[in-house]
Amino acid sequence: MKILEDSRDLIYTDWTLSEANFDPEHLAARETVFTIGNGCLGTRGSFEEGFPEALPATLIHGVYDDVPVIYTELANCPDWLSLMISVDGERFRLDRGEILHYERQLDLHHGLLSRSVRWRSPTGKTLDLKFERFASLDDHHVLGLCCQITPIDFSGTIEVQSSLNGYPDTQGFNHWEQIDSGQIEQGTGRGVWLQVRTRRSHIDLSMAFKLAVIGADASFQVTNARGDSTVLSVFSAIAGQTISIEKVATVFTSQDVEIPLQAAQDKLANLPAYRVLLDAHRRAWDAVWEHSDIEIEGDRTAQLAVRYNIFQLLISASSHNDRVSVPAKTLSGFGYRGHIFWDTEIFILPFFTFTQPAIARNLLTYRYHTLEGARRKAAHSGYKGAMFAWESATTGDEVTPQTSISTDPYAEVVRIWCRDREIHLSADIALAVWHYWQATGDDNWLRDYGAEIILDTALFWMSRLEWHAEQERYELCGVIGADEYHERVNNNAFTNRMVQWHLEKAIAVYDWLQQTFPDRATALAQELQLTAEQRRLWQTMIDKLYIPHDAETGLIEQFEGFFKLQDIDLSKYEPRDRSMQAILGIDATNQRQVLKQPDVLMLLYLMRDTQALPDYCNVLQKNWDYYAPRTDSTYGSSLTPAIHASLAANLGDVEEAYKHLMQAAMVDLDDNRGNTIDGIHGASAGGVWQAVVFGFGGIQLKDSGPVATPHLPPTWTRLKFKLNWRGTWHCFDLVPSQAHATDAHATDIQGFIFDLDGVLTDTAEFHYRAWQKLADEEHLPFNRKANEALRGVARRKSLMLIVGDRPYSEAQIQEMMERKNRYYVASIQSITPQNLLPGAIALLDELRQAGMKIAIGSASKNAKAVIEKLGIAAHVDAIADGYSVDRPKPAPDIFLYAATQLGLAPAHCVVVEDAPVGVAAAIAAGMGSIGIGSPSRVGAANLVLPNLIGVHLTELQTKLDHRALKV
C-alpha cells in the first residue's frame, strides 16, 4: 500500500469530524470513533471492503449470549456492511494499490458517515469511490448504504459483491447458528435474507437486504453458502461515468417481534427508495438535536467534542425498549462485554432526564425489570431485599467475572471483588430514580416502578448494615467505594452517605405513596413484607450511620483509616503512560493515599443540591484541595476528568475545569487512554454533558426550576442549551458577565504572531553552523555560548556582535552577510515538516479551527522559504520577515507590520517569542506576549511556557487572563 499524502489528525467543524488521511495504525480505534447507530443498534466504522486486523461489529441492544462457563456478552450480530468492488478482476482494498485521496467524515447533525477515496489499482486504473451509510433514526429496523463509483482513466467491467455474514466473530467466539437463508427479487435489484439464532440464549435474528445498481445495466447472481448470503452484480462502466450502488437492509430479533424473518422481509418489501429513507433519517435527527444540542461559541474544538459526546449518547439508548440499558462501552465495541454498570444511572442518565425524559424512563424501567435478578443476588449473598448486580445484562443477575482473564499464561489470577463488595450501586440507582421523579414529576412511573426499586433496595441496606454496640453506631464493613484502588474497606464515606440518603428517600417515598396512592402503598408493603417497625428502623439507621469526618480540618475521610495510609506525590511519577496501580501493584496501591477516581469528591458532587451541607462551598474547597492531587486522573478511571471539571468550575477555577473537560471530551477522539479500540467511554460522554451544564453553566436545581450561575471559559462567548423541568422547556443562553468581559483582556485576542526560529521550528543550529563557518574563515572568535546572544537578532546586528571592534569596510560587511546567508540557505534545503517543534502543528490547527488569524514575525529574510519547507504556509495569513521593515527587534515594527497585514489592532494580538528582544518588541507594540523557554531569558513575557507541547488555546486565554497582560 502506498499513501501519497502526509498523515494528519482529525479535523473539526461545528458539526463534522473528518479524517483527512488513512493511517492503518489508527484503524481499530477509529472504527470506534466512526461508529453510527440509532439507539437500537450500533455499527462500528469498519470499511465496507474490509481490511486486515479490522474489528467489524454490529451490536444490538439486549442480544446477549453466553460464552460457556466464562461470561455473558453482547453478541456481534451478522455484518450487513460488506461491499466488495473489483475492477477488471482487481479488488479495491486500501492495503493494495495507491491511495491518491482519502477523507472520511462523520456528520453528527444527521448521523451520516461518508468516505471518499481516489484509488489507483496495482495495474494503474484510477477509481473514485464515495461511500455513505446510516442507521435510520426514523425506523430503527432499517440500515442504508450507498457507494458511488466513477472510473477516472479507464473503461471496463466492475463487479460488486455484497453479503450478510452469518458467522461474525465476537473476539474469538461465534455466538450464532444458522437457521436458513434465501434470496429476494425486487424490481431491478436483488437481495438475500438470513435467519440465525444465538447458541444459548436462543434469540432469533433475521436480516434482509436488497442491492440496486443505478446508472448501468447490471446482471445479478445470488449465492447462499452456509453462513454467507451474497449478491453479485456485474456491469460495464466508461471513464467519467458515475454508477451508484444502493444497499438497504432490515433487521429484527425475537425480542422485537414473534417472527423476525417475516418482519424483515415484509419491511424490506415495503421500503421506499434509498434517498427517501435518508431524508426521513435526517429529519429525525433534526428533531432530536432540537432539544439535545449544546451550542458553544468561540471554541470550535470544544463545540465539536461536546457534540460528539452527545451524539454517542443519543445513538446508545433505546427510545422504544424499556428492557435494555446503555452498556459501559455503548454499542461501539466489545469492552466490558456489553455489560451495564453504575455508569448509566450516575453519568449517562442525567442527560436523558433533562433532554429526552422518555428515554430516561426506559433506562430506569430496565432496572425495574431486573429486580428479580437483584433479589436473587441479595438472597445468594445472605441478605434481604434487592441488591443490584455490579455488572448486569438481561436478567439483572450478576455477570461480573469472578477473576480477571489474561492472555498471559503466567499471569496471576486476580480476584474481581467489585461483584461482591462494590455495593453502592443500589443507592446510585435509587438516586437516579429520585432525580428522574424530581425533574419530570412522573408520579405514575414512581408509583408503578420507581417506588418498588427504592423500597426493595432499602430493605437490602437494612440487612447489610452492621450495628456496633460499643460505638453505638451502624457501619458498613468490607466494601469498595467509588475509588476502587482500595478493596474491602470499612465505612467508606461515599457508600455510607449514599446509603443514608437512600434510606431518607425511602421513608419519603413510602410516606408519599401512603398519602397519594394508598392502595399501591398497601400492596407494596405486603409484597415486600415491609412493616411499620422496619420503617422506624430506617430512621434509626439514618441517625446512627457512621460517616468518617475530621471536624477540625473539615475533611471527609474517604474510609476509616485512609488518613493513616502512606501519602503520595503523583508528580514524582510523571511522565507516565500507565495507571498508578499498574506502576505500584495492587497491594502497594492499597496502602497509599492514591485514588483511581473521585470518591469523596464524587459524593460531594452528587450531594450538591441537598441541604445536608450548609457550608457546601467551603467543604468542597477543602476536600478538593486534599483529594484532587491524590487522584489518578490521567490513567486511573475515565470517569474522573468530567467530574473534576464540573467541581473545579463550581469552585471558580475555570482554567483547571477546562483542562479536565477537554481531557474527558477528547478521550476517544484523541484515544488519550489508548483503549478506544474497546468502545466509546460512555460514562465520560455523559460526564461531559454534566460538566458543561452543571459545571460551566452552573445549573442548580430549585423547586421552581433550574437556575444558572455560569462560569464560562474565556474563549466561550456564548453557551446555549435546553433543559426539561417537569414538562416545561427552559432555554439557557449564557454569555460572560459584564465584569468578566471587562476584566479579561485575553477574551479580545483575535490573532497570534509567531516568531519562527525557536518557537515553531529550530533553525538555530543551521544559523549557528553558518555563522561558525564564516567566523572560522575570518578567524573571528565564536562559539555556541556567543551564538545565544544572536537569538532573535537580525543578520547585520548579529554580524556586528561577532565582529566586535575589528575594522571592516561596508563592502566587506555586505559580502560577509551574503556569504553567511549562502551557507544558511544551502543548509536549510534539507528542512521538512519533521523539523517542526513538538506541539507546533497541533496548536496551529487549533488556532485555525477557532478562527484565529495567524502571522509569522521573524527577523529572518529566509522566513518564507522555511515556512514553505515546513509545510505550514496554509496555516499562515501573513508573513513579516527581514524584508518587511527597516528597524529590527527590539523595535516593534515587525509585529506592528504583521498586525496590519492581519487587519487587527495591536491590542488584539499576542506574540509568541523565544528571545528577549522579541518579547521587548511585543511589549513595545502594545501586544500580549508568550515567552517560550526559560524564565531567565523570556521572563518579561506575560506568560512563559517551556514549549508548545500540549498547549491549547483556551488554556492560553485563561492563563493570560490570570496574569493581566502587560500592555
PDB file of C-alpha atoms in Angstrom, residues 526-711:
ATOM      1  CA  GLN A 526     -47.489  -6.773  51.513  1.00  0.00           C
ATOM      2  CA  GLU A 527     -45.341  -7.771  48.533  1.00  0.00           C
ATOM      3  CA  LEU A 528     -42.086  -6.654  50.147  1.00  0.00           C
ATOM      4  CA  GLN A 529     -43.135  -7.618  53.674  1.00  0.00           C
ATOM      5  CA  LEU A 530     -42.466  -4.066  54.777  1.00  0.00           C
ATOM      6  CA  THR A 531     -43.647  -3.260  58.296  1.00  0.00           C
ATOM      7  CA  ALA A 532     -44.031  -0.067  60.306  1.00  0.00           C
ATOM      8  CA  GLU A 533     -41.299  -1.335  62.615  1.00  0.00           C
ATOM      9  CA  GLN A 534     -38.894  -1.635  59.692  1.00  0.00           C
ATOM     10  CA  ARG A 535     -39.716   1.883  58.592  1.00  0.00           C
ATOM     11  CA  ARG A 536     -38.890   3.157  62.099  1.00  0.00           C
ATOM     12  CA  LEU A 537     -35.642   1.189  61.995  1.00  0.00           C
ATOM     13  CA  TRP A 538     -34.681   3.008  58.793  1.00  0.00           C
ATOM     14  CA  GLN A 539     -34.845   6.310  60.696  1.00  0.00           C
ATOM     15  CA  THR A 540     -32.644   4.925  63.458  1.00  0.00           C
ATOM     16  CA  MET A 541     -30.122   3.740  60.884  1.00  0.00           C
ATOM     17  CA  ILE A 542     -30.142   7.189  59.284  1.00  0.00           C
ATOM     18  CA  ASP A 543     -29.393   8.813  62.634  1.00  0.00           C
ATOM     19  CA  LYS A 544     -26.741   6.307  63.704  1.00  0.00           C
ATOM     20  CA  LEU A 545     -24.893   5.538  60.462  1.00  0.00           C
ATOM     21  CA  TYR A 546     -21.205   6.423  60.817  1.00  0.00           C
ATOM     22  CA  ILE A 547     -19.579   8.715  58.251  1.00  0.00           C
ATOM     23  CA  PRO A 548     -15.862   9.382  58.920  1.00  0.00           C
ATOM     24  CA  HIS A 549     -15.179  13.110  59.139  1.00  0.00           C
ATOM     25  CA  ASP A 550     -12.486  15.323  60.679  1.00  0.00           C
ATOM     26  CA  ALA A 551     -14.289  18.263  62.276  1.00  0.00           C
ATOM     27  CA  GLU A 552     -11.060  20.237  62.770  1.00  0.00           C
ATOM     28  CA  THR A 553      -9.889  20.147  59.158  1.00  0.00           C
ATOM     29  CA  GLY A 554     -13.282  19.901  57.502  1.00  0.00           C
ATOM     30  CA  LEU A 555     -12.075  16.831  55.605  1.00  0.00           C
ATOM     31  CA  ILE A 556     -14.287  13.840  54.985  1.00  0.00           C
ATOM     32  CA  GLU A 557     -12.151  10.731  55.419  1.00  0.00           C
ATOM     33  CA  GLN A 558     -12.545   8.510  52.356  1.00  0.00           C
ATOM     34  CA  PHE A 559     -12.831   5.479  54.585  1.00  0.00           C
ATOM     35  CA  GLU A 560     -11.895   4.590  58.123  1.00  0.00           C
ATOM     36  CA  GLY A 561      -8.072   4.663  58.292  1.00  0.00           C
ATOM     37  CA  PHE A 562      -7.449   6.369  54.947  1.00  0.00           C
ATOM     38  CA  PHE A 563      -5.557   9.270  56.520  1.00  0.00           C
ATOM     39  CA  LYS A 564      -3.149   6.796  58.110  1.00  0.00           C
ATOM     40  CA  LEU A 565      -2.106   5.337  54.764  1.00  0.00           C
ATOM     41  CA  GLN A 566       1.204   6.325  53.190  1.00  0.00           C
ATOM     42  CA  ASP A 567       0.877   9.647  51.386  1.00  0.00           C
ATOM     43  CA  ILE A 568       1.908  10.028  47.768  1.00  0.00           C
ATOM     44  CA  ASP A 569       3.104  12.763  45.419  1.00  0.00           C
ATOM     45  CA  LEU A 570       1.849  11.816  41.965  1.00  0.00           C
ATOM     46  CA  SER A 571       4.075  14.397  40.269  1.00  0.00           C
ATOM     47  CA  LYS A 572       7.095  12.260  41.111  1.00  0.00           C
ATOM     48  CA  TYR A 573       5.788   9.533  38.782  1.00  0.00           C
ATOM     49  CA  GLU A 574       5.410  11.790  35.746  1.00  0.00           C
ATOM     50  CA  PRO A 575       5.658  11.372  32.854  1.00  0.00           C
ATOM     51  CA  ARG A 576       3.876   8.038  32.679  1.00  0.00           C
ATOM     52  CA  ASP A 577       1.571   6.110  30.403  1.00  0.00           C
ATOM     53  CA  ARG A 578       0.053   3.686  32.914  1.00  0.00           C
ATOM     54  CA  SER A 579      -2.216   3.802  35.924  1.00  0.00           C
ATOM     55  CA  MET A 580      -0.686   4.112  39.379  1.00  0.00           C
ATOM     56  CA  GLN A 581      -1.952   0.642  40.186  1.00  0.00           C
ATOM     57  CA  ALA A 582      -0.062  -0.744  37.192  1.00  0.00           C
ATOM     58  CA  ILE A 583       3.084   1.040  38.386  1.00  0.00           C
ATOM     59  CA  LEU A 584       2.868   0.231  42.097  1.00  0.00           C
ATOM     60  CA  GLY A 585       0.981  -3.055  42.038  1.00  0.00           C
ATOM     61  CA  ILE A 586      -2.354  -3.836  43.671  1.00  0.00           C
ATOM     62  CA  ASP A 587      -1.072  -4.336  47.224  1.00  0.00           C
ATOM     63  CA  ALA A 588       1.184  -1.279  47.292  1.00  0.00           C
ATOM     64  CA  THR A 589      -1.563   0.917  45.830  1.00  0.00           C
ATOM     65  CA  ASN A 590      -3.910  -0.338  48.540  1.00  0.00           C
ATOM     66  CA  GLN A 591      -1.530   1.053  51.155  1.00  0.00           C
ATOM     67  CA  ARG A 592      -1.261   4.562  49.695  1.00  0.00           C
ATOM     68  CA  GLN A 593      -3.439   7.632  49.538  1.00  0.00           C
ATOM     69  CA  VAL A 594      -3.907   7.414  45.789  1.00  0.00           C
ATOM     70  CA  LEU A 595      -7.313   7.228  44.126  1.00  0.00           C
ATOM     71  CA  LYS A 596      -8.384   5.633  40.883  1.00  0.00           C
ATOM     72  CA  GLN A 597     -11.305   8.051  40.617  1.00  0.00           C
ATOM     73  CA  PRO A 598     -13.144  10.593  42.799  1.00  0.00           C
ATOM     74  CA  ASP A 599     -14.705   9.115  45.907  1.00  0.00           C
ATOM     75  CA  VAL A 600     -15.313  11.839  48.486  1.00  0.00           C
ATOM     76  CA  LEU A 601     -15.420  14.403  45.668  1.00  0.00           C
ATOM     77  CA  MET A 602     -17.929  12.256  43.793  1.00  0.00           C
ATOM     78  CA  LEU A 603     -20.073  12.202  46.912  1.00  0.00           C
ATOM     79  CA  LEU A 604     -19.923  15.988  47.207  1.00  0.00           C
ATOM     80  CA  TYR A 605     -20.784  16.306  43.526  1.00  0.00           C
ATOM     81  CA  LEU A 606     -23.885  14.112  43.876  1.00  0.00           C
ATOM     82  CA  MET A 607     -24.984  15.861  47.074  1.00  0.00           C
ATOM     83  CA  ARG A 608     -24.521  19.386  45.665  1.00  0.00           C
ATOM     84  CA  ASP A 609     -28.231  20.218  45.565  1.00  0.00           C
ATOM     85  CA  THR A 610     -29.085  18.808  49.001  1.00  0.00           C
ATOM     86  CA  GLN A 611     -29.331  20.850  52.165  1.00  0.00           C
ATOM     87  CA  ALA A 612     -27.186  18.443  54.190  1.00  0.00           C
ATOM     88  CA  LEU A 613     -24.067  20.625  53.873  1.00  0.00           C
ATOM     89  CA  PRO A 614     -24.957  24.266  54.567  1.00  0.00           C
ATOM     90  CA  ASP A 615     -21.309  25.299  54.148  1.00  0.00           C
ATOM     91  CA  TYR A 616     -21.007  23.318  50.932  1.00  0.00           C
ATOM     92  CA  CYS A 617     -18.543  25.536  49.058  1.00  0.00           C
ATOM     93  CA  ASN A 618     -16.095  25.628  51.968  1.00  0.00           C
ATOM     94  CA  VAL A 619     -16.344  21.863  52.491  1.00  0.00           C
ATOM     95  CA  LEU A 620     -15.895  21.249  48.759  1.00  0.00           C
ATOM     96  CA  GLN A 621     -12.833  23.511  48.554  1.00  0.00           C
ATOM     97  CA  LYS A 622     -11.082  21.833  51.479  1.00  0.00           C
ATOM     98  CA  ASN A 623     -11.753  18.344  50.187  1.00  0.00           C
ATOM     99  CA  TRP A 624     -10.865  19.329  46.617  1.00  0.00           C
ATOM    100  CA  ASP A 625      -7.506  20.665  47.777  1.00  0.00           C
ATOM    101  CA  TYR A 626      -6.810  17.376  49.546  1.00  0.00           C
ATOM    102  CA  TYR A 627      -8.196  14.719  47.225  1.00  0.00           C
ATOM    103  CA  ALA A 628      -7.761  16.129  43.707  1.00  0.00           C
ATOM    104  CA  PRO A 629      -3.918  15.979  43.823  1.00  0.00           C
ATOM    105  CA  ARG A 630      -4.126  12.374  45.037  1.00  0.00           C
ATOM    106  CA  THR A 631      -6.454  11.224  42.240  1.00  0.00           C
ATOM    107  CA  ASP A 632      -5.001   9.365  39.240  1.00  0.00           C
ATOM    108  CA  SER A 633      -6.916  11.494  36.767  1.00  0.00           C
ATOM    109  CA  THR A 634      -4.798  10.671  33.713  1.00  0.00           C
ATOM    110  CA  TYR A 635      -4.695   6.873  33.710  1.00  0.00           C
ATOM    111  CA  GLY A 636      -6.883   5.841  36.611  1.00  0.00           C
ATOM    112  CA  SER A 637     -10.501   5.991  35.513  1.00  0.00           C
ATOM    113  CA  SER A 638     -12.037   7.789  32.546  1.00  0.00           C
ATOM    114  CA  LEU A 639     -14.878   8.717  34.922  1.00  0.00           C
ATOM    115  CA  THR A 640     -12.628  11.220  36.733  1.00  0.00           C
ATOM    116  CA  PRO A 641     -11.968  14.181  34.398  1.00  0.00           C
ATOM    117  CA  ALA A 642     -15.583  15.198  33.776  1.00  0.00           C
ATOM    118  CA  ILE A 643     -16.437  15.211  37.477  1.00  0.00           C
ATOM    119  CA  HIS A 644     -13.278  17.159  38.262  1.00  0.00           C
ATOM    120  CA  ALA A 645     -14.219  19.612  35.503  1.00  0.00           C
ATOM    121  CA  SER A 646     -17.640  20.259  36.990  1.00  0.00           C
ATOM    122  CA  LEU A 647     -16.339  20.679  40.537  1.00  0.00           C
ATOM    123  CA  ALA A 648     -13.437  22.913  39.505  1.00  0.00           C
ATOM    124  CA  ALA A 649     -15.861  25.145  37.568  1.00  0.00           C
ATOM    125  CA  ASN A 650     -18.128  25.383  40.611  1.00  0.00           C
ATOM    126  CA  LEU A 651     -15.092  26.418  42.656  1.00  0.00           C
ATOM    127  CA  GLY A 652     -14.270  29.136  40.135  1.00  0.00           C
ATOM    128  CA  ASP A 653     -11.084  27.562  38.791  1.00  0.00           C
ATOM    129  CA  VAL A 654     -12.116  27.750  35.147  1.00  0.00           C
ATOM    130  CA  GLU A 655      -8.618  27.015  33.835  1.00  0.00           C
ATOM    131  CA  GLU A 656      -8.452  23.731  35.738  1.00  0.00           C
ATOM    132  CA  ALA A 657     -12.048  22.931  34.831  1.00  0.00           C
ATOM    133  CA  TYR A 658     -11.426  23.423  31.126  1.00  0.00           C
ATOM    134  CA  LYS A 659      -8.346  21.214  31.209  1.00  0.00           C
ATOM    135  CA  HIS A 660     -10.360  18.368  32.722  1.00  0.00           C
ATOM    136  CA  LEU A 661     -13.306  18.970  30.401  1.00  0.00           C
ATOM    137  CA  MET A 662     -11.169  18.609  27.302  1.00  0.00           C
ATOM    138  CA  GLN A 663      -9.436  15.552  28.740  1.00  0.00           C
ATOM    139  CA  ALA A 664     -12.855  13.940  29.095  1.00  0.00           C
ATOM    140  CA  ALA A 665     -14.299  15.244  25.838  1.00  0.00           C
ATOM    141  CA  MET A 666     -11.302  14.076  23.798  1.00  0.00           C
ATOM    142  CA  VAL A 667     -10.855  10.678  25.474  1.00  0.00           C
ATOM    143  CA  ASP A 668     -11.980   8.848  22.326  1.00  0.00           C
ATOM    144  CA  LEU A 669     -11.256  11.451  19.676  1.00  0.00           C
ATOM    145  CA  ASP A 670      -7.613  11.570  20.797  1.00  0.00           C
ATOM    146  CA  ASP A 671      -7.594   7.996  22.168  1.00  0.00           C
ATOM    147  CA  ASN A 672      -5.750   9.524  25.100  1.00  0.00           C
ATOM    148  CA  ARG A 673      -6.022   6.354  27.187  1.00  0.00           C
ATOM    149  CA  GLY A 674      -5.077   4.003  24.397  1.00  0.00           C
ATOM    150  CA  ASN A 675      -8.217   1.869  24.758  1.00  0.00           C
ATOM    151  CA  THR A 676     -10.732   3.464  22.395  1.00  0.00           C
ATOM    152  CA  ILE A 677     -10.486   0.229  20.421  1.00  0.00           C
ATOM    153  CA  ASP A 678     -12.695  -1.334  23.136  1.00  0.00           C
ATOM    154  CA  GLY A 679     -15.529   1.112  22.558  1.00  0.00           C
ATOM    155  CA  ILE A 680     -16.726   4.611  23.402  1.00  0.00           C
ATOM    156  CA  HIS A 681     -16.282   5.749  27.009  1.00  0.00           C
ATOM    157  CA  GLY A 682     -19.995   6.170  27.624  1.00  0.00           C
ATOM    158  CA  ALA A 683     -19.770   7.414  31.207  1.00  0.00           C
ATOM    159  CA  SER A 684     -17.242  10.036  30.207  1.00  0.00           C
ATOM    160  CA  ALA A 685     -19.584  11.191  27.427  1.00  0.00           C
ATOM    161  CA  GLY A 686     -22.386  11.636  29.943  1.00  0.00           C
ATOM    162  CA  GLY A 687     -19.991  13.363  32.320  1.00  0.00           C
ATOM    163  CA  VAL A 688     -19.010  15.828  29.593  1.00  0.00           C
ATOM    164  CA  TRP A 689     -22.641  16.915  29.240  1.00  0.00           C
ATOM    165  CA  GLN A 690     -22.895  17.298  33.013  1.00  0.00           C
ATOM    166  CA  ALA A 691     -19.640  19.263  33.215  1.00  0.00           C
ATOM    167  CA  VAL A 692     -20.855  21.757  30.623  1.00  0.00           C
ATOM    168  CA  VAL A 693     -24.356  22.135  32.079  1.00  0.00           C
ATOM    169  CA  PHE A 694     -23.784  21.805  35.834  1.00  0.00           C
ATOM    170  CA  GLY A 695     -20.178  22.992  35.852  1.00  0.00           C
ATOM    171  CA  PHE A 696     -19.671  25.758  33.283  1.00  0.00           C
ATOM    172  CA  GLY A 697     -23.391  26.511  33.067  1.00  0.00           C
ATOM    173  CA  GLY A 698     -23.603  26.432  36.869  1.00  0.00           C
ATOM    174  CA  ILE A 699     -27.094  24.911  36.783  1.00  0.00           C
ATOM    175  CA  GLN A 700     -28.674  24.422  40.185  1.00  0.00           C
ATOM    176  CA  LEU A 701     -31.987  22.605  40.537  1.00  0.00           C
ATOM    177  CA  LYS A 702     -34.549  24.516  42.553  1.00  0.00           C
ATOM    178  CA  ASP A 703     -38.191  23.667  43.185  1.00  0.00           C
ATOM    179  CA  SER A 704     -39.143  26.452  40.815  1.00  0.00           C
ATOM    180  CA  GLY A 705     -36.829  25.085  38.122  1.00  0.00           C
ATOM    181  CA  PRO A 706     -33.197  25.117  37.048  1.00  0.00           C
ATOM    182  CA  VAL A 707     -31.156  28.272  37.689  1.00  0.00           C
ATOM    183  CA  ALA A 708     -27.846  29.128  36.007  1.00  0.00           C
ATOM    184  CA  THR A 709     -24.771  30.728  37.558  1.00  0.00           C
ATOM    185  CA  PRO A 710     -22.325  30.418  34.662  1.00  0.00           C
ATOM    186  CA  HIS A 711     -18.550  30.026  34.896  1.00  0.00           C
TER     187      HIS A 711
END
